[in-house]
mmCIF file of C-alpha atoms in Angstrom:
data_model
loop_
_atom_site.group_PDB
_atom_site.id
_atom_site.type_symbol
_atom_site.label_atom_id
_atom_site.label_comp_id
_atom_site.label_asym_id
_atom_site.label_seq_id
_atom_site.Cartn_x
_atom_site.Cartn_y
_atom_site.Cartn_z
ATOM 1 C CA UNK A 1 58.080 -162.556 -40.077
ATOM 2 C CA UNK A 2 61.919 -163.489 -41.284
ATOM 3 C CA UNK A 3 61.643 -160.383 -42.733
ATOM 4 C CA UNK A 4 61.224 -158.409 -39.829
ATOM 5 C CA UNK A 5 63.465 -160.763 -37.622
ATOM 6 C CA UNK A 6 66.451 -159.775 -40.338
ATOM 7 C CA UNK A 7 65.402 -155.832 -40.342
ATOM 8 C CA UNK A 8 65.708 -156.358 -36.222
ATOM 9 C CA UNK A 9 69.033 -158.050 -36.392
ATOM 10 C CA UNK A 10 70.651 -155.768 -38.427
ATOM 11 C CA UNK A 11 69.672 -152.668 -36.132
ATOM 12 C CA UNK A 12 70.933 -154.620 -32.903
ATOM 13 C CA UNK A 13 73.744 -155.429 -34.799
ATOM 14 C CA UNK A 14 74.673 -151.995 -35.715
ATOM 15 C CA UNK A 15 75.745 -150.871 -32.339
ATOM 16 C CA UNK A 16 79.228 -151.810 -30.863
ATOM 17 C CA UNK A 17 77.325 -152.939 -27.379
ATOM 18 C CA UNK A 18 80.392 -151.968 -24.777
ATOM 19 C CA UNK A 19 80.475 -148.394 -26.501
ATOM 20 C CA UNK A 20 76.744 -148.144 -26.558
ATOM 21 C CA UNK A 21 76.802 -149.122 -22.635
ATOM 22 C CA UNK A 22 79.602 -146.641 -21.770
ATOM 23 C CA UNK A 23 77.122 -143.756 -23.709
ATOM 24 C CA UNK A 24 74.180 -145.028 -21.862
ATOM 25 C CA UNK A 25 75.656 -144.793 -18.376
ATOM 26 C CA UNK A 26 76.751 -140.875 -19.543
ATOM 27 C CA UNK A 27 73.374 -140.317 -20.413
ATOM 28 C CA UNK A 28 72.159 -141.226 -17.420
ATOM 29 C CA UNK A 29 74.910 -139.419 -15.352
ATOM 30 C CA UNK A 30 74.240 -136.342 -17.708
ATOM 31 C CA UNK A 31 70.916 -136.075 -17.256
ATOM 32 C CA UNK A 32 71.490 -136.684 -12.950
ATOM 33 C CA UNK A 33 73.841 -133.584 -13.037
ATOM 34 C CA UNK A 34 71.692 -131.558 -15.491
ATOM 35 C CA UNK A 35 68.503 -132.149 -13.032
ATOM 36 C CA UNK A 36 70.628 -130.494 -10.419
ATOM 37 C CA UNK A 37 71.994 -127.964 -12.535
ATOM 38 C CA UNK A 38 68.812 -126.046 -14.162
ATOM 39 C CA UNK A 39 67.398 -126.134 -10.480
ATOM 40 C CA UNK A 40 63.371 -125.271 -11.158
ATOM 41 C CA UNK A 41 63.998 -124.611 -14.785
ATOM 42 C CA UNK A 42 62.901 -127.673 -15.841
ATOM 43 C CA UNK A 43 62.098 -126.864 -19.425
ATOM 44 C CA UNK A 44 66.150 -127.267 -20.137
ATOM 45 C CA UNK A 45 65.839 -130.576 -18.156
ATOM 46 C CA UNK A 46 63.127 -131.623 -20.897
ATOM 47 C CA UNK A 47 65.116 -130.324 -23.631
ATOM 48 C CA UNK A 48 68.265 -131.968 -23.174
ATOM 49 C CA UNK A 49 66.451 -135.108 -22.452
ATOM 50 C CA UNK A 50 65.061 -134.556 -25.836
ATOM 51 C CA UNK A 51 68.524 -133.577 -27.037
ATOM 52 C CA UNK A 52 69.918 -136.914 -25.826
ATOM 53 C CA UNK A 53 67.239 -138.864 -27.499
ATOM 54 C CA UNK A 54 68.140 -136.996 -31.085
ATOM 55 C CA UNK A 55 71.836 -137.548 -30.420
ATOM 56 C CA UNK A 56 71.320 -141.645 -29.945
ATOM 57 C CA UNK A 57 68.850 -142.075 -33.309
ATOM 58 C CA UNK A 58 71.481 -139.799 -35.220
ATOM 59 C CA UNK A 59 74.080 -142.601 -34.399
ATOM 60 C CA UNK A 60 71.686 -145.416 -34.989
ATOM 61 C CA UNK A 61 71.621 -144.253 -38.245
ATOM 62 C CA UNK A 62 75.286 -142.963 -38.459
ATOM 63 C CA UNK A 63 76.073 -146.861 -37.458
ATOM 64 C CA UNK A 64 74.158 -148.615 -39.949
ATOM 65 C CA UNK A 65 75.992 -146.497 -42.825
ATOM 66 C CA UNK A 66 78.976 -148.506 -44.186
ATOM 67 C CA UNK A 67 82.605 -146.884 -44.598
ATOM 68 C CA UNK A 68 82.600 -146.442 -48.180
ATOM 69 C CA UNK A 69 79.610 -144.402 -48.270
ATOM 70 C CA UNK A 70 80.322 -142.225 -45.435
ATOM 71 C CA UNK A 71 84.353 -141.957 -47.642
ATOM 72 C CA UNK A 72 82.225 -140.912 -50.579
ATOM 73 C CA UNK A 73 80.425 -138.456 -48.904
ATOM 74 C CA UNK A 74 83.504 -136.737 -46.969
ATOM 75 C CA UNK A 75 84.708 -134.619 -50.088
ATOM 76 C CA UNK A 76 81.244 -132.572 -50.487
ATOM 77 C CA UNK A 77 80.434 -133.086 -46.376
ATOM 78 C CA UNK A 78 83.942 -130.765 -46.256
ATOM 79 C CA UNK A 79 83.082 -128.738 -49.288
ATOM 80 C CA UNK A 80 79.756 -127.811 -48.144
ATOM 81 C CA UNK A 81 81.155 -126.946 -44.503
ATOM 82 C CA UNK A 82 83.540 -124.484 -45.867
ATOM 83 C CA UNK A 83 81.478 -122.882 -47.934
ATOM 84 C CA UNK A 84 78.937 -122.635 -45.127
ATOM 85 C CA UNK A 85 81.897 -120.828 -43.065
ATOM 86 C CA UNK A 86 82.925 -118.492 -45.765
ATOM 87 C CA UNK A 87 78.944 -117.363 -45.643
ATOM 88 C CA UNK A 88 79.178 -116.927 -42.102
ATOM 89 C CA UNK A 89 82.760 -114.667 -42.502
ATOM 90 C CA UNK A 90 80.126 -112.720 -45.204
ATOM 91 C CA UNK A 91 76.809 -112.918 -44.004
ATOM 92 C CA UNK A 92 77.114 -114.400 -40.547
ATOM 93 C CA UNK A 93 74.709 -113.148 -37.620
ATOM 94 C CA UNK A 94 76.374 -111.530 -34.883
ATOM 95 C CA UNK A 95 76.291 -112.500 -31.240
ATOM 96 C CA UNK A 96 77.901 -111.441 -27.733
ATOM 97 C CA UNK A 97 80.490 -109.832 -30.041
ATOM 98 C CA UNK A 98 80.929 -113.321 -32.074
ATOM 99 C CA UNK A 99 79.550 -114.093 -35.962
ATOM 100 C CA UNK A 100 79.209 -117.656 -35.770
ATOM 101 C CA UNK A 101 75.734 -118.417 -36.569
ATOM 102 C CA UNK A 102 74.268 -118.601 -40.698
ATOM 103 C CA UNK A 103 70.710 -117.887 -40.997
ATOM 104 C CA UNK A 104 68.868 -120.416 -43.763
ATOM 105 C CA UNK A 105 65.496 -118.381 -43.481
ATOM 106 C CA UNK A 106 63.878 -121.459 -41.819
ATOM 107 C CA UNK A 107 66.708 -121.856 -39.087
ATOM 108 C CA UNK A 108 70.090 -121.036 -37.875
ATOM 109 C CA UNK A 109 73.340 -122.604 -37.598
ATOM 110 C CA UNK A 110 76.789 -123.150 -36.781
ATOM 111 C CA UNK A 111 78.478 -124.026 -39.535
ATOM 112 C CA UNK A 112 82.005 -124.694 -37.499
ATOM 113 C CA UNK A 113 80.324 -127.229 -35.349
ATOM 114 C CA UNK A 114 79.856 -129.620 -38.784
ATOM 115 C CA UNK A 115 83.624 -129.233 -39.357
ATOM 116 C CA UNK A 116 84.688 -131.048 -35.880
ATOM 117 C CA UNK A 117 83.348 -134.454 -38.271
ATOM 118 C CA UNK A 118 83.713 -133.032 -41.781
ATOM 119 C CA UNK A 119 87.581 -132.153 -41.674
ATOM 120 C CA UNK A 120 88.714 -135.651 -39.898
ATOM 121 C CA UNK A 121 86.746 -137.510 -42.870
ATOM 122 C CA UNK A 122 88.120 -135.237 -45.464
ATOM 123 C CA UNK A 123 91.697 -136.162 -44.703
ATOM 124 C CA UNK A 124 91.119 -139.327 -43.844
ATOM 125 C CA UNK A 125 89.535 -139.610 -47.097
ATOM 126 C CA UNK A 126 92.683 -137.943 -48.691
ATOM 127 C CA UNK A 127 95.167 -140.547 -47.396
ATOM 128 C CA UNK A 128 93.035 -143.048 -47.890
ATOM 129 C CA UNK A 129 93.585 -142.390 -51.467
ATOM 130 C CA UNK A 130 97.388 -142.258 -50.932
ATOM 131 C CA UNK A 131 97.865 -144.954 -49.162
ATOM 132 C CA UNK A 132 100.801 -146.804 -49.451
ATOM 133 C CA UNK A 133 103.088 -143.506 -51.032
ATOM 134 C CA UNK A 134 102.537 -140.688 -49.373
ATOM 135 C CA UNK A 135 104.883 -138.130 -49.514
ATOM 136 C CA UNK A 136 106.003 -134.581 -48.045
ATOM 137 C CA UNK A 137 104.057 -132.600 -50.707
ATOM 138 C CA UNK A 138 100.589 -134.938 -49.168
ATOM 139 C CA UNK A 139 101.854 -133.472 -45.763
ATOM 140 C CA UNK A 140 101.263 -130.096 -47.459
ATOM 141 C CA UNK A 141 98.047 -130.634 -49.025
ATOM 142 C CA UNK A 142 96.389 -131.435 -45.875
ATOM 143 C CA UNK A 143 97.735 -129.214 -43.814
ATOM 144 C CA UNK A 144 96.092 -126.726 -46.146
ATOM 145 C CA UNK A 145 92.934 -128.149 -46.017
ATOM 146 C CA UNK A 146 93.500 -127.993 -42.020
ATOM 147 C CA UNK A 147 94.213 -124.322 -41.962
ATOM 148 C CA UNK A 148 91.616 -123.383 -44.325
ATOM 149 C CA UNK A 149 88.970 -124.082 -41.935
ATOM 150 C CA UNK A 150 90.455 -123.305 -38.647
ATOM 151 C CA UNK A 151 91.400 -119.947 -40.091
ATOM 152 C CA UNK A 152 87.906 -119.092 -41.028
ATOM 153 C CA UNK A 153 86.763 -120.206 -37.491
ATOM 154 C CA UNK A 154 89.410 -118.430 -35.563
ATOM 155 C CA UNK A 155 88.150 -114.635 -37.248
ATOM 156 C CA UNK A 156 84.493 -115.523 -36.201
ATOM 157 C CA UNK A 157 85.906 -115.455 -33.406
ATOM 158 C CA UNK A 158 85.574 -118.956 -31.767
ATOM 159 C CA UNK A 159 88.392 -119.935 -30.461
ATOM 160 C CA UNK A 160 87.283 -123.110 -28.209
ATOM 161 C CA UNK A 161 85.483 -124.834 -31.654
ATOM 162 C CA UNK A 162 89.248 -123.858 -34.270
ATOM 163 C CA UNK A 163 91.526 -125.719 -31.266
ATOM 164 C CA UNK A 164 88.907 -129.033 -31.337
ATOM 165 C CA UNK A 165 88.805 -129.274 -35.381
ATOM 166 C CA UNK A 166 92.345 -128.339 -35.674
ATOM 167 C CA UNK A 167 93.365 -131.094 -33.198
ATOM 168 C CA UNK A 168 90.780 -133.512 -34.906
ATOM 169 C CA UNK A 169 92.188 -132.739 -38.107
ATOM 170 C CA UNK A 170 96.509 -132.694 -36.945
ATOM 171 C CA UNK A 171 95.535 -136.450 -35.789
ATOM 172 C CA UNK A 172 94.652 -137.591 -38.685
ATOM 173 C CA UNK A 173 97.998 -136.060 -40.257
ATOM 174 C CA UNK A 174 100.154 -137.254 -37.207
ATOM 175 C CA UNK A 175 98.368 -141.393 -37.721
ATOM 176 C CA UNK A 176 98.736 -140.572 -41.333
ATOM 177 C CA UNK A 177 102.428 -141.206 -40.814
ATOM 178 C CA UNK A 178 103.829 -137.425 -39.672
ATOM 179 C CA UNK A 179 107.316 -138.123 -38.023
ATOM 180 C CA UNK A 180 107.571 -137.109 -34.252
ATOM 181 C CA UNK A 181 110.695 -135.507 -34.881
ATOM 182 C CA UNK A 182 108.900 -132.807 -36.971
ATOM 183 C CA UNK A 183 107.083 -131.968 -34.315
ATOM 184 C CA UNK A 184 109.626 -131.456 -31.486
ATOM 185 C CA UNK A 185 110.779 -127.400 -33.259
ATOM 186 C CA UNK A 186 106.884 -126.258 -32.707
ATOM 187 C CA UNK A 187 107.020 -128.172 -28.865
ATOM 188 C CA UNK A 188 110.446 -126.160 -27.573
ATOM 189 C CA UNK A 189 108.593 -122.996 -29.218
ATOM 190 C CA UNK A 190 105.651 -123.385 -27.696
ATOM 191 C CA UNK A 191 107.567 -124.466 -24.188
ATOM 192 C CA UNK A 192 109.650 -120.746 -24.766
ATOM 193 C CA UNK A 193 106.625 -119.319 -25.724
ATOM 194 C CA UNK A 194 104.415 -120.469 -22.392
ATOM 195 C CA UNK A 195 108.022 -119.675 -20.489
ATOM 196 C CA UNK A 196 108.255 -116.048 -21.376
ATOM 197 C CA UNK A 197 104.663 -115.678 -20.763
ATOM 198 C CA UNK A 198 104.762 -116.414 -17.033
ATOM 199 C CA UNK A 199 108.352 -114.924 -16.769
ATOM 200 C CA UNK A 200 107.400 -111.407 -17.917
ATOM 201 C CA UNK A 201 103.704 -112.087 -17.121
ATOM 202 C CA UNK A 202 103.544 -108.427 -15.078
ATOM 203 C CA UNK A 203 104.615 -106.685 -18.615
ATOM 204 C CA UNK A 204 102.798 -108.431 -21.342
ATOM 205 C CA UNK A 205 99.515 -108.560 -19.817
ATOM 206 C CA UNK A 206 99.410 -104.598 -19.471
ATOM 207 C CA UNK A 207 96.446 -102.894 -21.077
ATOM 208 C CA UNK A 208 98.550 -101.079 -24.013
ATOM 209 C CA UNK A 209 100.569 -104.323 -25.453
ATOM 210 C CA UNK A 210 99.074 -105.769 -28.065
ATOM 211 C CA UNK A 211 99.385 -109.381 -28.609
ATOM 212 C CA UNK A 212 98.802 -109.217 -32.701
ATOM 213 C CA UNK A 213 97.431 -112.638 -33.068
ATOM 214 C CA UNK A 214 94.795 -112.605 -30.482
ATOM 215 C CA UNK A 215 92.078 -110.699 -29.638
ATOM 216 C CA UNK A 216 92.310 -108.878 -26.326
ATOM 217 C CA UNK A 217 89.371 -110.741 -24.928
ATOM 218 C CA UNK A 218 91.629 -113.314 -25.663
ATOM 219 C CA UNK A 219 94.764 -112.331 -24.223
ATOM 220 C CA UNK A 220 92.916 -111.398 -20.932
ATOM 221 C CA UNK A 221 91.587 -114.690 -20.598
ATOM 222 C CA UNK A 222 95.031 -115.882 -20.706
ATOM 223 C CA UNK A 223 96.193 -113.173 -18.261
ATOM 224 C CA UNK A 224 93.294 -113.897 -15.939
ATOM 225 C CA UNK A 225 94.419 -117.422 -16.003
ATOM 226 C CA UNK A 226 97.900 -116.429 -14.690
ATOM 227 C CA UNK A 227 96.596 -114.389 -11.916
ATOM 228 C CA UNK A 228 92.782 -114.422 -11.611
ATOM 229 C CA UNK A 229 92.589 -112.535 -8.625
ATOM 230 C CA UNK A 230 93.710 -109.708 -10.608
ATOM 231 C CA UNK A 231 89.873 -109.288 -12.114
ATOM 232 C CA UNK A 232 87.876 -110.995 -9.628
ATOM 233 C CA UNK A 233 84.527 -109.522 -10.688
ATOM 234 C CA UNK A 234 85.391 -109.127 -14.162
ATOM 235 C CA UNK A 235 87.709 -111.663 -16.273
ATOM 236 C CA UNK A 236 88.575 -113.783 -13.197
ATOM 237 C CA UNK A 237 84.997 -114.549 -12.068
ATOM 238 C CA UNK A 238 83.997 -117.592 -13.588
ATOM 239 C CA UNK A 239 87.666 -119.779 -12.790
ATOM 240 C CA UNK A 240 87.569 -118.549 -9.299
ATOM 241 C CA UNK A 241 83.773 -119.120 -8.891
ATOM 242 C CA UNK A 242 84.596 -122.530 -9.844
ATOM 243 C CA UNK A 243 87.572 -123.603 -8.538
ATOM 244 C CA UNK A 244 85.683 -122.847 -5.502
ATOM 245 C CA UNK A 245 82.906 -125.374 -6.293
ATOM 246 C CA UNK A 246 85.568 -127.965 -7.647
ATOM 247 C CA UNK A 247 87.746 -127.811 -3.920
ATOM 248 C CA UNK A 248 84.578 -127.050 -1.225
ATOM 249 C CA UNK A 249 83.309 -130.970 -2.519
ATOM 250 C CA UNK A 250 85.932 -132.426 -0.843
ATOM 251 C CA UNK A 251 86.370 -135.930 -0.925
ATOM 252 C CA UNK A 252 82.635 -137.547 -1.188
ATOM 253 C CA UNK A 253 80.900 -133.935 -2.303
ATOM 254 C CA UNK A 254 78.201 -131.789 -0.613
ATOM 255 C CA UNK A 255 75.517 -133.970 -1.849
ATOM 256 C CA UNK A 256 73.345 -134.425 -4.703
ATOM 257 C CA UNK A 257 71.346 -131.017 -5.072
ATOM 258 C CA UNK A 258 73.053 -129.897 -2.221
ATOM 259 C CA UNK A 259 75.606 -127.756 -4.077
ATOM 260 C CA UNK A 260 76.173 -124.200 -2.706
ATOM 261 C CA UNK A 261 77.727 -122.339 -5.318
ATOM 262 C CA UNK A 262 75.431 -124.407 -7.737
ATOM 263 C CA UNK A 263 71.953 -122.894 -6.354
ATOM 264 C CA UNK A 264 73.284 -119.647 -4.933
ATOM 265 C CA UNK A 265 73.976 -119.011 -8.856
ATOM 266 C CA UNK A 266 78.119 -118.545 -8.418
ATOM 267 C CA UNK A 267 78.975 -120.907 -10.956
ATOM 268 C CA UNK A 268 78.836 -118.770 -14.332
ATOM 269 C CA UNK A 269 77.463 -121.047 -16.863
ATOM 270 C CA UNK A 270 76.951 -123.551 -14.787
ATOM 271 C CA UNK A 271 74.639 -125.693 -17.306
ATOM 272 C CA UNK A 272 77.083 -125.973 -20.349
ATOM 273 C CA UNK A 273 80.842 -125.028 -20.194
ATOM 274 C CA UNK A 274 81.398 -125.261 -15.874
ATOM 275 C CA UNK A 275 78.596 -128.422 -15.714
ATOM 276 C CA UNK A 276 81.941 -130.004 -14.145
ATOM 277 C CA UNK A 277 82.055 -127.546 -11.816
ATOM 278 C CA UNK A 278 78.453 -128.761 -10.509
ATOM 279 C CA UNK A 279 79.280 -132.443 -10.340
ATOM 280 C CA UNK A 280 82.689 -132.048 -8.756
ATOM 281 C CA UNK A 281 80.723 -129.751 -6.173
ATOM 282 C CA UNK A 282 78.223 -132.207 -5.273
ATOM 283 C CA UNK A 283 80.358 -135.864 -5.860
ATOM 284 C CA UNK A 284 83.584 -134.335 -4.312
ATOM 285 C CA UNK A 285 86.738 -136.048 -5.671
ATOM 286 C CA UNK A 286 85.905 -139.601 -5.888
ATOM 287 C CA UNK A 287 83.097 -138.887 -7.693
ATOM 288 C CA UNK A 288 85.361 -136.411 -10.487
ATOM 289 C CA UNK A 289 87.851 -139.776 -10.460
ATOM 290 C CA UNK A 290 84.656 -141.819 -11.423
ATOM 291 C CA UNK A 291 83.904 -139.839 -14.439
ATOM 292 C CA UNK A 292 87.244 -139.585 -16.185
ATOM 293 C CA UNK A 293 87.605 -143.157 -15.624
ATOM 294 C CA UNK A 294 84.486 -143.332 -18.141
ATOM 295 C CA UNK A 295 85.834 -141.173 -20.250
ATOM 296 C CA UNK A 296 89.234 -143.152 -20.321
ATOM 297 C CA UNK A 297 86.752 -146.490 -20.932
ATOM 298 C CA UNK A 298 85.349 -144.152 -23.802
ATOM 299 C CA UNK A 299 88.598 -143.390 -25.385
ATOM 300 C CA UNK A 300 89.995 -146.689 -24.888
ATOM 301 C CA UNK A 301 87.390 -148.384 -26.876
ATOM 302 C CA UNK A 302 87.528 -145.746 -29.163
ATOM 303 C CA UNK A 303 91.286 -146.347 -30.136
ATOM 304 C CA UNK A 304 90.353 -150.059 -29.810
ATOM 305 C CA UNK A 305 88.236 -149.951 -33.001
ATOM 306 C CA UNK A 306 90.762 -147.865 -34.520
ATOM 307 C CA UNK A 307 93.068 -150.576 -34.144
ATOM 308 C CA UNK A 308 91.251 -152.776 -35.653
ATOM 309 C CA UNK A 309 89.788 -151.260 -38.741
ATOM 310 C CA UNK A 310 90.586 -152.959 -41.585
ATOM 311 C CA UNK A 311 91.217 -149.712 -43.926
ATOM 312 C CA UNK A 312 93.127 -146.802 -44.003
ATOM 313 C CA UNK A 313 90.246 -144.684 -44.069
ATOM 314 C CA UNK A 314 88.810 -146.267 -40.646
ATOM 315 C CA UNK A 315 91.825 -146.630 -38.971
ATOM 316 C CA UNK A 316 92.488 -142.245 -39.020
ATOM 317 C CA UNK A 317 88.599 -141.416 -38.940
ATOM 318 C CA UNK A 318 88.244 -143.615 -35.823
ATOM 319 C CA UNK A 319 91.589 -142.513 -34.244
ATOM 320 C CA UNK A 320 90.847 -138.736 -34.840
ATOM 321 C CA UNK A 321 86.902 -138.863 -33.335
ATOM 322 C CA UNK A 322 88.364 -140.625 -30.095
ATOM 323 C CA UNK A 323 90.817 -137.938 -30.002
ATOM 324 C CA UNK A 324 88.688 -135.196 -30.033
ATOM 325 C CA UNK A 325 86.888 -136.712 -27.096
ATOM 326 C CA UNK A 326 90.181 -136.643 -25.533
ATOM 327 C CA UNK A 327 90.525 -132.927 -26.988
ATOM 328 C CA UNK A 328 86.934 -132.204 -25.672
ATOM 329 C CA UNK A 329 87.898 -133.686 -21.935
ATOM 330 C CA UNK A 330 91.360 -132.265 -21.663
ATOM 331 C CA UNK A 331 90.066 -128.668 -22.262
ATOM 332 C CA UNK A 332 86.831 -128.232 -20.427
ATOM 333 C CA UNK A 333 88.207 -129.804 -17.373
ATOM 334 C CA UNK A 334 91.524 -127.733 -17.447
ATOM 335 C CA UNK A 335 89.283 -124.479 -18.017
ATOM 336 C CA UNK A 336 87.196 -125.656 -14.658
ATOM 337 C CA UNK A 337 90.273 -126.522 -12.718
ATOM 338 C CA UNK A 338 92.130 -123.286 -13.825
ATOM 339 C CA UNK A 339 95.175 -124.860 -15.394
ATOM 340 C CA UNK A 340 93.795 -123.445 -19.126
ATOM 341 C CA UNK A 341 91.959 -120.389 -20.324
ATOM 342 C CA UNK A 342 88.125 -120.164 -20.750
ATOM 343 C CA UNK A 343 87.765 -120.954 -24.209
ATOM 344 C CA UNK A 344 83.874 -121.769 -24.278
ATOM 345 C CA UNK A 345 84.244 -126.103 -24.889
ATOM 346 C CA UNK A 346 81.541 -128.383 -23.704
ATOM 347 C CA UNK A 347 81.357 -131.288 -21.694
ATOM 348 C CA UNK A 348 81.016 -134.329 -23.891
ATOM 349 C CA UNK A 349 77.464 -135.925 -23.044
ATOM 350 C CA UNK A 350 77.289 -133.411 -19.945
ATOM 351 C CA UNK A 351 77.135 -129.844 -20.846
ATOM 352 C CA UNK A 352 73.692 -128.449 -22.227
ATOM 353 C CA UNK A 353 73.417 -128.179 -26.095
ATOM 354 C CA UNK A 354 71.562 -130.282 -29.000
ATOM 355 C CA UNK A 355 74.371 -129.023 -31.532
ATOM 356 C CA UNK A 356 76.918 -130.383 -29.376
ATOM 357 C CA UNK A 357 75.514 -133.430 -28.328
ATOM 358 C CA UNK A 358 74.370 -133.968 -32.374
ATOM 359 C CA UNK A 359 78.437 -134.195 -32.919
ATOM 360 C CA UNK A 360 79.380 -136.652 -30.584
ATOM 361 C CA UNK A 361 76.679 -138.773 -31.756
ATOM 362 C CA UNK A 362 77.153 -138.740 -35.103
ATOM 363 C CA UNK A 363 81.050 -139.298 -33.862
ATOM 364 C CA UNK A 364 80.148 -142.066 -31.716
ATOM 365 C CA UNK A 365 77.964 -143.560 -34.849
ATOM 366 C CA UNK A 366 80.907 -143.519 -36.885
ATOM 367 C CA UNK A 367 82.756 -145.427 -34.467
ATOM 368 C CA UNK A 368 80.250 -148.403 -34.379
ATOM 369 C CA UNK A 369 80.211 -148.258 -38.414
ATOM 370 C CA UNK A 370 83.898 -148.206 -38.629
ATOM 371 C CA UNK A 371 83.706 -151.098 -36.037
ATOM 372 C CA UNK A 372 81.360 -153.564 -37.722
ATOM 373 C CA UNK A 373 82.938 -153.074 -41.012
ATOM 374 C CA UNK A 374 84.665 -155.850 -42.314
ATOM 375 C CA UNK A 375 85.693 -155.030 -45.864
ATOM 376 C CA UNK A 376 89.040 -154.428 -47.371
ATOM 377 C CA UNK A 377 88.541 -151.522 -50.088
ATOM 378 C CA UNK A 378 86.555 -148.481 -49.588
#
């Protein structure tokens, strides 16, 4: 009987209760939203129920792992995931003109998806080891094992998944200790860069100039986002479909279930990268304010464990996982609102998808471990 009463503490124990509420009220809000979503396709209702339930045991047992095992298993976590994206760049199956998925013979994956966890742990692993004396040349060696990955997911191509591990992985280098000052040269480019765009937006977005470092579904997506009346039917149907959904809610929202462009099938997608677009339609603004105040609850707790980790190792994993939330957030609400291209990025705990869902668990379970942990050395 002690026996059992210790094995029970330890599992209530394991979960950081204020995160664990804020992922339980998401749950439930997710699941609301989804109901309305699939309309009478219920089966993806079931599914992501199912999905949800997967997500929660994979941090349950996330949680209960300490630090220095999940530090020990970061190097081969991040060898592995390469290794799995190199077979993708050579034996990858192809899909809507995209080779992200690996078959195994008894399923098929997504290799980049494991790299939004693996690459945070790898470099906070790597610091960890240099803590105390790290130098330019360390600044080097990560960025390295940054660019290794996000190269091989940017040919799949996949943009939306390379921009989440890449900023996963530059904020671990920037809490690592990366001066600010480095940064400001790539900032003024990239404020010329966005400036030129929009200036001469009439001449580089014609048909015959090539852009060079992005595909030209790519660089329409970016031109659509300029002027998205321009391909209306084409390009520019999905952000005007639902920046129409996002304004007709109004203040309070058309209603639960009661979203127009929802069930007359406008909103392209509508169950996994525009799910906003379906709550904002039916909760109207106060309802879109609600949400992103739980996400800032989620982030702030998130950088609240980070805070207080008590190693080097913590402190970065934890501060790069509640960034990618951020990352996540910032992204898939710009693309609904048309302030930022569609680049294909889910919803955190909203949009259909077990893969997806699968990360932010096991990114939430790292949190609680990180949280609980009380050791010095890892």
């Amino acid at each position: 009987m002690k026996r059992i009463a210790l094995i029970l503490l330890r599992v209530f124990t394991a979960f950081d209760w204020p995160l664990l509420l804020i992922l339980v009220m998401f749950a439930g809000l997710g699941l609301t939203v989804m109901h309305s979503a699939v309309g009478s396709t219920d089966w993806r209702f079931a599914d992501q129920s199912r999905n949800f339930l997967i997500a929660f045991v994979a941090m349950w047992v996330v949680a209960l792992t300490p630090p220095p095992l999940l530090m020990r298993l970061a190097l081969p976590f991040y060898i592995v995931g390469v290794a799995l994206l190199v077979g993708v760049d050579l034996f990858g199956e192809t899909s809507k003109g995209a080779t992200r998925w690996l078959n195994l013979g008894f399923t098929r994956i997504q290799p980049s998806e494991m790299l939004k966890i693996a690459l945070p742990m790898m470099l906070a692993w790597y610091f960890q080891r240099h803590e105390g004396q790290v130098r330019i040349r360390d600044f080097l060696v990560a960025a390295a094992l940054l660019v290794v990955p996000f190269g091989l997911i940017v040919r799949q191509p996949d943009l939306g998944t390379a921009l989440l591990v890449f900023g996963a992985g530059f904020c671990v280098i920037y809490f690592a200790g990366l001066s600010f000052k480095l940064l400001i040269p790539v900032m003024l480019a990239g404020v010329i860069g966005i400036g030129t765009l929009v200036s001469y937006e009439d001449q580089l977005c014609q048909p015959e100039v090539d852009w060079v470092v992005l595909h030209d579904y790519q660089k329409h997506r970016i031109c659509t986002l300029l002027d998205p009346s321009s391909d209306p039917l084409g390009k520019g149907f999905h952000t005007i479909q639902s920046m129409i959904a996002v304004g007709s809610g109004g203040l309070y929202g058309k209603g639960y279930m009661k979203g127009t462009q929802t069930h007359l099938d406008f909103i392209p997608e509508r169950t996994t990268d525009f799910i906003y677009a379906v709550y904002a339609e039916e909760f109207g603004l106060y309802g879109g304010v609600m949400i992103l105040v739980l996400y800032g609850l989620l982030i702030a707790r998130g950088l609240t464990i980070a805070t207080r980790a008590t190693t080097q190792f913590g402190r970065l994993l934890a501060g790069a996982l509640t960034m990618m939330f951020f990352i996540y957030v910032f992204v898939n609400i710009g693309m609904v609102t048309g302030i930022l291209p569609v680049v294909g990025v889910p919803l955190p705990f909203m949009s259909y998808g077990g893969t997806a869902l699968l990360t932010v668990g096991v990114a939430c379970g790292m949190l609680m471990s990180i949280n609980r942990y009380r050791g010095t050395k890892v």
